[in-house]
Short mmCIF file of C-alpha atoms in Angstrom, two decimals:
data_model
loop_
_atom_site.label_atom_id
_atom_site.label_comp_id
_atom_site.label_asym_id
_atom_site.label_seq_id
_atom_site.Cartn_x
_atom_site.Cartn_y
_atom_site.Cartn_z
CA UNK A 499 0.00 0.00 0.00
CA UNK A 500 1.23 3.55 -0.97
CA UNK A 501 1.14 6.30 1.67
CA UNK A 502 -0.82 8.19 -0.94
CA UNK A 503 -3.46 6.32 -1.23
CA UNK A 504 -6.77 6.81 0.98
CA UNK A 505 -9.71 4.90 2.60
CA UNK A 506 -13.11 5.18 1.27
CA UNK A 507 -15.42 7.01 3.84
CA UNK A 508 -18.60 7.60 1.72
CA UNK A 509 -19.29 6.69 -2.01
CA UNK A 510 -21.39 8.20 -4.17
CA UNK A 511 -24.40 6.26 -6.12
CA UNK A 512 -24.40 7.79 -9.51
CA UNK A 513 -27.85 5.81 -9.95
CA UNK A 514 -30.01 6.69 -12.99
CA UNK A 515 -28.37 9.33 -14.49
CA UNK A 516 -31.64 11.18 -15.89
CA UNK A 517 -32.63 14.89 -16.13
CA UNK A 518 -34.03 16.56 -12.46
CA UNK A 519 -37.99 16.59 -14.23
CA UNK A 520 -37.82 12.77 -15.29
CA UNK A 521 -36.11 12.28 -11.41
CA UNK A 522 -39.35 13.99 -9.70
CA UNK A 523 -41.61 11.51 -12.01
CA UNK A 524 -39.49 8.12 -10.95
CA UNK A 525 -39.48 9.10 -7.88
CA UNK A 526 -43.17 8.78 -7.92
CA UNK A 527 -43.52 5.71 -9.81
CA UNK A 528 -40.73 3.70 -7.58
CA UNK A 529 -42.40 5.19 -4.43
CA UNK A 530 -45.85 3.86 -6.07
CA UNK A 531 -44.22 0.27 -6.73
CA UNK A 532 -42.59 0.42 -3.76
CA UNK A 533 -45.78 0.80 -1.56
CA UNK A 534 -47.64 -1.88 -3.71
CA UNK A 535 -45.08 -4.09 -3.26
CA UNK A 536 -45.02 -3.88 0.99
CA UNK A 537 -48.99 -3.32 0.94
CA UNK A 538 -49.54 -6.62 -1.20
CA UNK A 539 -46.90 -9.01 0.18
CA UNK A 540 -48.59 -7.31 3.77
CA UNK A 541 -51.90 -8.70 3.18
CA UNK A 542 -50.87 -11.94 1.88
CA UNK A 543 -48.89 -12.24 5.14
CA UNK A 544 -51.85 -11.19 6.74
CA UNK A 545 -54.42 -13.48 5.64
CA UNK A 546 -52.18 -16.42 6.34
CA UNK A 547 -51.46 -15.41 9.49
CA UNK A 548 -55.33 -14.97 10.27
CA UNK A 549 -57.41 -17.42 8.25
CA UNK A 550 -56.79 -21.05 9.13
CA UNK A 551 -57.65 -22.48 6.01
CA UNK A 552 -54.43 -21.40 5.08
CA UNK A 553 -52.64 -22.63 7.83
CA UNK A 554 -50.93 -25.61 5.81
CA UNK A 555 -46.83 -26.19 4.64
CA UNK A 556 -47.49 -24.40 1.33
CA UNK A 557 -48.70 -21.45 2.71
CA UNK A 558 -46.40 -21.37 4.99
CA UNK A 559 -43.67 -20.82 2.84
CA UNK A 560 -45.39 -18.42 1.17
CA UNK A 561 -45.28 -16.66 3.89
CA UNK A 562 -42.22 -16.54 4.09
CA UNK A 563 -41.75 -15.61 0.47
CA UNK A 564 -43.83 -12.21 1.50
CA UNK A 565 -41.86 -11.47 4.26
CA UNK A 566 -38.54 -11.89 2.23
CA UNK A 567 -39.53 -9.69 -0.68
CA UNK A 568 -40.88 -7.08 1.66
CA UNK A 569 -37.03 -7.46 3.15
CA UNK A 570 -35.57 -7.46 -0.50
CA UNK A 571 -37.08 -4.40 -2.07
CA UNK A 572 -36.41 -2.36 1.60
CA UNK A 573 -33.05 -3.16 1.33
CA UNK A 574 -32.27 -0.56 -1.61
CA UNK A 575 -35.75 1.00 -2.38
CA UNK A 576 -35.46 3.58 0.76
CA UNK A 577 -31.76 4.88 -0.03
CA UNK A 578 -32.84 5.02 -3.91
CA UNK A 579 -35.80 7.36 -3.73
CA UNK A 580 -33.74 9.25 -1.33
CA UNK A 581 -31.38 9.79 -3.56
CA UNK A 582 -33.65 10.49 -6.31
CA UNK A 583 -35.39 13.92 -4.40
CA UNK A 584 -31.65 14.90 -2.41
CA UNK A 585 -28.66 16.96 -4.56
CA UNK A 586 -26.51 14.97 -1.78
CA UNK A 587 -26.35 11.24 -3.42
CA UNK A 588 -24.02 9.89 -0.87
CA UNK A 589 -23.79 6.86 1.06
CA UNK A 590 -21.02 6.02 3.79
CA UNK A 591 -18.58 3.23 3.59
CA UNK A 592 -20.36 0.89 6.39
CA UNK A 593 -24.20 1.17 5.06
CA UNK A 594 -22.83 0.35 1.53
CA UNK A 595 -21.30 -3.15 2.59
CA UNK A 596 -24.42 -3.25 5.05
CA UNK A 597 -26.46 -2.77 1.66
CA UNK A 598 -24.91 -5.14 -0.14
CA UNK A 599 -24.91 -7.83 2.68
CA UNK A 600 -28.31 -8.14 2.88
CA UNK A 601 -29.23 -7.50 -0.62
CA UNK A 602 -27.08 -10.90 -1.18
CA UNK A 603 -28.85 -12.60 1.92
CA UNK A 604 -32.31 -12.10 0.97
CA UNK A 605 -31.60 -12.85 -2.93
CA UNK A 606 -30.51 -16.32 -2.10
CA UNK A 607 -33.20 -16.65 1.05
CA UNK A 608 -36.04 -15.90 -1.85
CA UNK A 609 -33.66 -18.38 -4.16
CA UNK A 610 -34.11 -21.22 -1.69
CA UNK A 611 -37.48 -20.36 -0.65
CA UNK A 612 -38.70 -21.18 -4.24
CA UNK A 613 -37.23 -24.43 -4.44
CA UNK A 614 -38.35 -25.49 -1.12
CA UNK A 615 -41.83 -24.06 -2.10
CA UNK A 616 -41.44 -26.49 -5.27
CA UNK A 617 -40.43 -29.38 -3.42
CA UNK A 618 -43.84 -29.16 -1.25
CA UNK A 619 -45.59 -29.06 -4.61
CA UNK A 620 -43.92 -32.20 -5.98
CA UNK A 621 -44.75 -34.21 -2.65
CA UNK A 622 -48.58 -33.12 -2.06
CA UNK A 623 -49.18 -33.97 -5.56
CA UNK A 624 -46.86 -36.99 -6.43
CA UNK A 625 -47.26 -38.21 -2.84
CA UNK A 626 -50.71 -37.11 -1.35
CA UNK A 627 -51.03 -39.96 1.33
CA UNK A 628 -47.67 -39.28 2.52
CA UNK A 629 -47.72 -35.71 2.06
CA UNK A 630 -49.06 -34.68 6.17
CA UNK A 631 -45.91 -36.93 7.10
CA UNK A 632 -43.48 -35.62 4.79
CA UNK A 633 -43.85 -32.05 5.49
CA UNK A 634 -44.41 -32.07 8.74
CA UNK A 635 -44.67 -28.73 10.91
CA UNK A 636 -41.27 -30.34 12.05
CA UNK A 637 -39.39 -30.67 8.95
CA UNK A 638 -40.88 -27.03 7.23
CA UNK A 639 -39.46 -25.30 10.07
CA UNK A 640 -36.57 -26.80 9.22
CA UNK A 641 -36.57 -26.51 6.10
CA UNK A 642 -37.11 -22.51 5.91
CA UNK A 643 -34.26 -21.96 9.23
CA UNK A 644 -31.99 -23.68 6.76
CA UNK A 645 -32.92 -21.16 3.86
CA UNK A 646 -32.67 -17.99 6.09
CA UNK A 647 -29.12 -19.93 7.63
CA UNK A 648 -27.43 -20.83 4.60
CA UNK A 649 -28.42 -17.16 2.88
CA UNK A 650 -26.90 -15.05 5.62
CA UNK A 651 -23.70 -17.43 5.72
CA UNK A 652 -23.39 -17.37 2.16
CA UNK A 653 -23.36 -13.51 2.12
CA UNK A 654 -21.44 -13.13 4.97
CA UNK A 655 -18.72 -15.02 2.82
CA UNK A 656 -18.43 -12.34 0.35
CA UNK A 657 -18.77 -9.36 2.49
CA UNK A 658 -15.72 -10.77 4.33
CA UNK A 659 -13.55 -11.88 0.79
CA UNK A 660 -14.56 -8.06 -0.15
CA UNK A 661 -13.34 -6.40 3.61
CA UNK A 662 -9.98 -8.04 2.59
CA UNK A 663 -9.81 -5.56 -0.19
CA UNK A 664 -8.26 -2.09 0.09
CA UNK A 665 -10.70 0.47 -0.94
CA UNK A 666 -9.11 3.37 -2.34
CA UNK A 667 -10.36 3.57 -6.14
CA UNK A 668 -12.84 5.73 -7.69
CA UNK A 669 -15.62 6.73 -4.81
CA UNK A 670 -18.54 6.47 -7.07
CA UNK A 671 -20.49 3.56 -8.13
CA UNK A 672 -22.52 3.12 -11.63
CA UNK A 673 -25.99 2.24 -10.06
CA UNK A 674 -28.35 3.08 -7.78
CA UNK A 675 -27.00 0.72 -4.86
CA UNK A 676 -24.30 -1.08 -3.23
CA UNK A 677 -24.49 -3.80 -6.12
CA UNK A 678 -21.57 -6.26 -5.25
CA UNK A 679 -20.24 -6.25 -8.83
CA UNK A 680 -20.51 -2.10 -8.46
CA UNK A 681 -18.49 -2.12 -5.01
CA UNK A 682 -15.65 -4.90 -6.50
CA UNK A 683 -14.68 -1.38 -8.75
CA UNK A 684 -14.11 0.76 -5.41
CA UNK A 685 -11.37 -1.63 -4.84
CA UNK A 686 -7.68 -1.18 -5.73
CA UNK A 687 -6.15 -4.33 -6.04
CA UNK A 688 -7.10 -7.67 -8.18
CA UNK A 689 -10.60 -8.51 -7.21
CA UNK A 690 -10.13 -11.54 -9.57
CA UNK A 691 -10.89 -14.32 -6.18
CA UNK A 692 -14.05 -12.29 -5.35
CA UNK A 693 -15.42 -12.76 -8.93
CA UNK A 694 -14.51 -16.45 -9.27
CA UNK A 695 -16.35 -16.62 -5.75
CA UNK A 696 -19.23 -14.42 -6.70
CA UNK A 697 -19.95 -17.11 -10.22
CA UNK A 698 -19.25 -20.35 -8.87
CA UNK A 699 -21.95 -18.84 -5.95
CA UNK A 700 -24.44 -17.54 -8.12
CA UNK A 701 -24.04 -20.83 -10.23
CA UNK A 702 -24.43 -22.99 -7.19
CA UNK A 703 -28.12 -21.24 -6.17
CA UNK A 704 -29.26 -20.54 -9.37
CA UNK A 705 -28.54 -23.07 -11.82
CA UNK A 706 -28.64 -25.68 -9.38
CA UNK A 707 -31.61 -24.86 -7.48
CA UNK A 708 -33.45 -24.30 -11.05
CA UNK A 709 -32.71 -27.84 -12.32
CA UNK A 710 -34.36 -29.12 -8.91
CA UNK A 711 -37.50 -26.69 -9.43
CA UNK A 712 -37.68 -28.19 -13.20
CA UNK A 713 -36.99 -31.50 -12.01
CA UNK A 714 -39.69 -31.54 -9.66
CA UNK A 715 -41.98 -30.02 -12.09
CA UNK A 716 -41.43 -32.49 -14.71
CA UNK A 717 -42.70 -35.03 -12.27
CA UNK A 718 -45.64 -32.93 -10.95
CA UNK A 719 -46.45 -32.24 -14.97
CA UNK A 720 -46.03 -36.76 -15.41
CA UNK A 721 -48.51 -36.84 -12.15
CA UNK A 722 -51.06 -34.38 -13.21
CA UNK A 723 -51.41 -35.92 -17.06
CA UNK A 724 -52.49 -39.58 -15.14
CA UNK A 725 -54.84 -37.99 -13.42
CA UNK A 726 -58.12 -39.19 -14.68
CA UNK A 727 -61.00 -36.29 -13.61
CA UNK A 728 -60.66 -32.93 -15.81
CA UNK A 729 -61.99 -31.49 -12.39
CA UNK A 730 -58.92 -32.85 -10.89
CA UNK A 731 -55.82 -31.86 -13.57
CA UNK A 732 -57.55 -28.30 -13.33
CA UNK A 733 -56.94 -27.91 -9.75
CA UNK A 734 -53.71 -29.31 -9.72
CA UNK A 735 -52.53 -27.13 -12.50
CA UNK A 736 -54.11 -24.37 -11.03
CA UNK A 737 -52.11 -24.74 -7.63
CA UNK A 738 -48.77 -25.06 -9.55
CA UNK A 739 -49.12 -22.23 -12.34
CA UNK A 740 -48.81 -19.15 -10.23
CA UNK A 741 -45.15 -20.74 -8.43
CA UNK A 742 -44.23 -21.37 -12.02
CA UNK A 743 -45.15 -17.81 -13.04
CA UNK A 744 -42.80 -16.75 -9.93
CA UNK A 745 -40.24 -18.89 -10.87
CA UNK A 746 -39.56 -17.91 -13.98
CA UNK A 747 -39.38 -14.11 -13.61
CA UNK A 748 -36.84 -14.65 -10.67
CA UNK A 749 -34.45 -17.28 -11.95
CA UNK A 750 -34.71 -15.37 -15.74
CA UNK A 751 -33.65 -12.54 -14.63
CA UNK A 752 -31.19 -13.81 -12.23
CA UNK A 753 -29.50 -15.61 -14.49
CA UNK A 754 -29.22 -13.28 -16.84
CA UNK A 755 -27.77 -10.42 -14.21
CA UNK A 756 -25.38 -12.60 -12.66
CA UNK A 757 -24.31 -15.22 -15.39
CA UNK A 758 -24.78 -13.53 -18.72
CA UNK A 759 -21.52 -12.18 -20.23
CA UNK A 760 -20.90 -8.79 -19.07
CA UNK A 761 -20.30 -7.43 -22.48
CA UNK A 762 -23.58 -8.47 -23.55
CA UNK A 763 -25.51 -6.12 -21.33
CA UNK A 764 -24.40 -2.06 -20.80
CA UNK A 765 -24.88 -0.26 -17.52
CA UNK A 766 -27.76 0.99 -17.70
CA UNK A 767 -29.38 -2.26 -19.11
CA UNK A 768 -28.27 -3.74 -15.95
CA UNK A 769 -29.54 -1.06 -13.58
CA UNK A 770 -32.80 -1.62 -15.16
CA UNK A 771 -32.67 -5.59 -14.38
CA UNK A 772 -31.42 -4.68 -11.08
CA UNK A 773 -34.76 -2.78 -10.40
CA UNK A 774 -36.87 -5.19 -12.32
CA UNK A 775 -35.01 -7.95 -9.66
CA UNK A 776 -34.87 -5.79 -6.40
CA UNK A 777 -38.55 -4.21 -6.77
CA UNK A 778 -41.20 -5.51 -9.77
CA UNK A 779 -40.46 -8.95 -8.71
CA UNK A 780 -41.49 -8.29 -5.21
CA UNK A 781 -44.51 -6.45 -6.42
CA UNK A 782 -45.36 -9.17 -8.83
CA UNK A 783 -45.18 -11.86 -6.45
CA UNK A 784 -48.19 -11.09 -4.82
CA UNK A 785 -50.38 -10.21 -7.38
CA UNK A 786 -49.96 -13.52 -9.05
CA UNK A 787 -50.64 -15.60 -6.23
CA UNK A 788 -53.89 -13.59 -5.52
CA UNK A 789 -54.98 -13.64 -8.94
CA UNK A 790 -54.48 -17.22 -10.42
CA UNK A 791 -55.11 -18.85 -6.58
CA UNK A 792 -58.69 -19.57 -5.14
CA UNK A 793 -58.10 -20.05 -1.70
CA UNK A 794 -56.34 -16.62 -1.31
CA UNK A 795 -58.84 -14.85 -3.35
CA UNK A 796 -60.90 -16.93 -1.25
CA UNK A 797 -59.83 -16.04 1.92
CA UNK A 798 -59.61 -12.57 1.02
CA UNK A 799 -63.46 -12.46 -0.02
CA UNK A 800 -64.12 -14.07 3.44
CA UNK A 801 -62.44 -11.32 5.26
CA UNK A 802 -63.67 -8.41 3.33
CA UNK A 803 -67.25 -9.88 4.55
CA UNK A 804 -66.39 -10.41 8.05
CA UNK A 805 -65.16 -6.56 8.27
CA UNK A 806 -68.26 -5.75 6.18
CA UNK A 807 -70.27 -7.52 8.68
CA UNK A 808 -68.78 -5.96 11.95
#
């Protein structure tokens, strides 16, 4: 280390890099997404929580899933629209790695939540006189401490590869958070271990976990097609469509964002999956499971009448 170099106190977060008029309209639109996506994960955790029809392993995980996503998007949302209304667009050193700690840890807890969440598919509906032993009260709390455990361990092992760095680069980062890629380019030294790191982890809980979610579905899909009742393939269909529709809008654009070639993508292309990752997919979430499931749209109808009632 030279004695002129210096330590990074504060960075700044260049974010979108848009005239102040177009700022004042994002600002409302993100604030807008933002509250649809805490106010619709909310009641989903809501109704679970108070109807007990819904009181079974699958819910429970989506439960989870709402509480994760509410996590995910407040974990850059907040400092974004601050910086999006404030001349100051500064964040210090310690919130930054903070940021990008549990950015990581949430990404992989809503990962692993997914496959889990597919696994409890595959069993109630390849194994329905098993399934009440299977999953187990026991064995889902188990099962989602491990997600939660493994996520924050897994994040705590690059946030301590990157405190090995020396941080006295360029003090402003391309996006509108501490994105882990963004914050290996505050570093000034070879940052080659942390990227080998960062792919073989993103390959390990994307690529893997997706080939268990599409194994699992290609035996739910064999299942369903020897069931004999229309009635019956409807349902079954119908309980596995809106995961699928999850699925595939997380692990797409996961993939792409963390495995894709980085000259195949520009900055701002990027920044744009980022927010598509960090905040529509947390919005989305909840819509689809409302919309394309009838015992949440049912249990929603049954508590709009009990407070109509009262």
């Amino acid at each position: 280390m030279g004695s002129n170099q210096t330590w990074i106190s504060e960075v700044i977060l260049l974010g979108f890099q848009i005239d102040p008029e177009l700022e004042v309209f994002l600002f409302g639109l993100l604030l807008l997404f933002y509250s649809l996506t805490l106010l619709g994960n909310g009641v989903i955790l809501g109704l679970i929580c108070l109807d007990s029809r819904l009181h079974t392993p699958m819910y429970f995980f989506l439960s989870h899933l709402a509480i994760v996503d509410m996590a995910y998007a407040s974990s850059t949302v907040p400092k974004m629209l601050a910086n999006l209304i404030l001349q100051k667009k500064t964040i210090s050193f310690a919130p930054c790695i903070l940021q990008t700690f549990l950015y990581l840890a949430f990404a992989v807890t809503e990962c692993l939540s997914l496959v889990v969440m597919s696994y409890d598919r595959y069993v109630a509906i390849c194994h329905p006189l098993y399934y009440s032993v299977i999953m187990s009260w026991r064995v889902c709390t188990v099962l989602a401490a491990t997600c939660w455990i493994f996520s924050f361990l897994l994040a705590l092992v690059h946030i301590s590869l990157i405190l090995r760095l020396p941080f006295c680069g360029a003090q402003k980062i391309n996006h509108f958070f501490c994105q882990i890629i963004s914050v290996f380019k505050l570093a000034c030294a070879n940052t080659r271990l942390n990227q080998i790191v960062l792919f073989v982890g993103s390959v390990f809980v994307l690529v893997g976990p997706l080939c268990l979610v599409l194994g699992s579905y290609a035996r739910i899909l064999a299942a369903i097609l020897r069931i004999q009742s229309a009635e019956g393939r409807r349902k079954a269909f119908s309980t596995c469509s809106s995961h699928l529709c999850v699925v595939g809008l997380f692990f797409g654009t996961a993939i792409v964002m963390y495995l894709a070639p980085k000259s195949s993508h520009s900055q701002e292309q990027r920044k744009i999956l980022s927010l598509f990752y960090s905040l529509f997919n947390p919005m989305l979430n909840p819509l689809i499971y409302s919309l394309r499931n009838a015992e949440v749209k049912g249990a929603l109808r049954r508590f709009l009448e009990k407070k109509r009632s009262l």
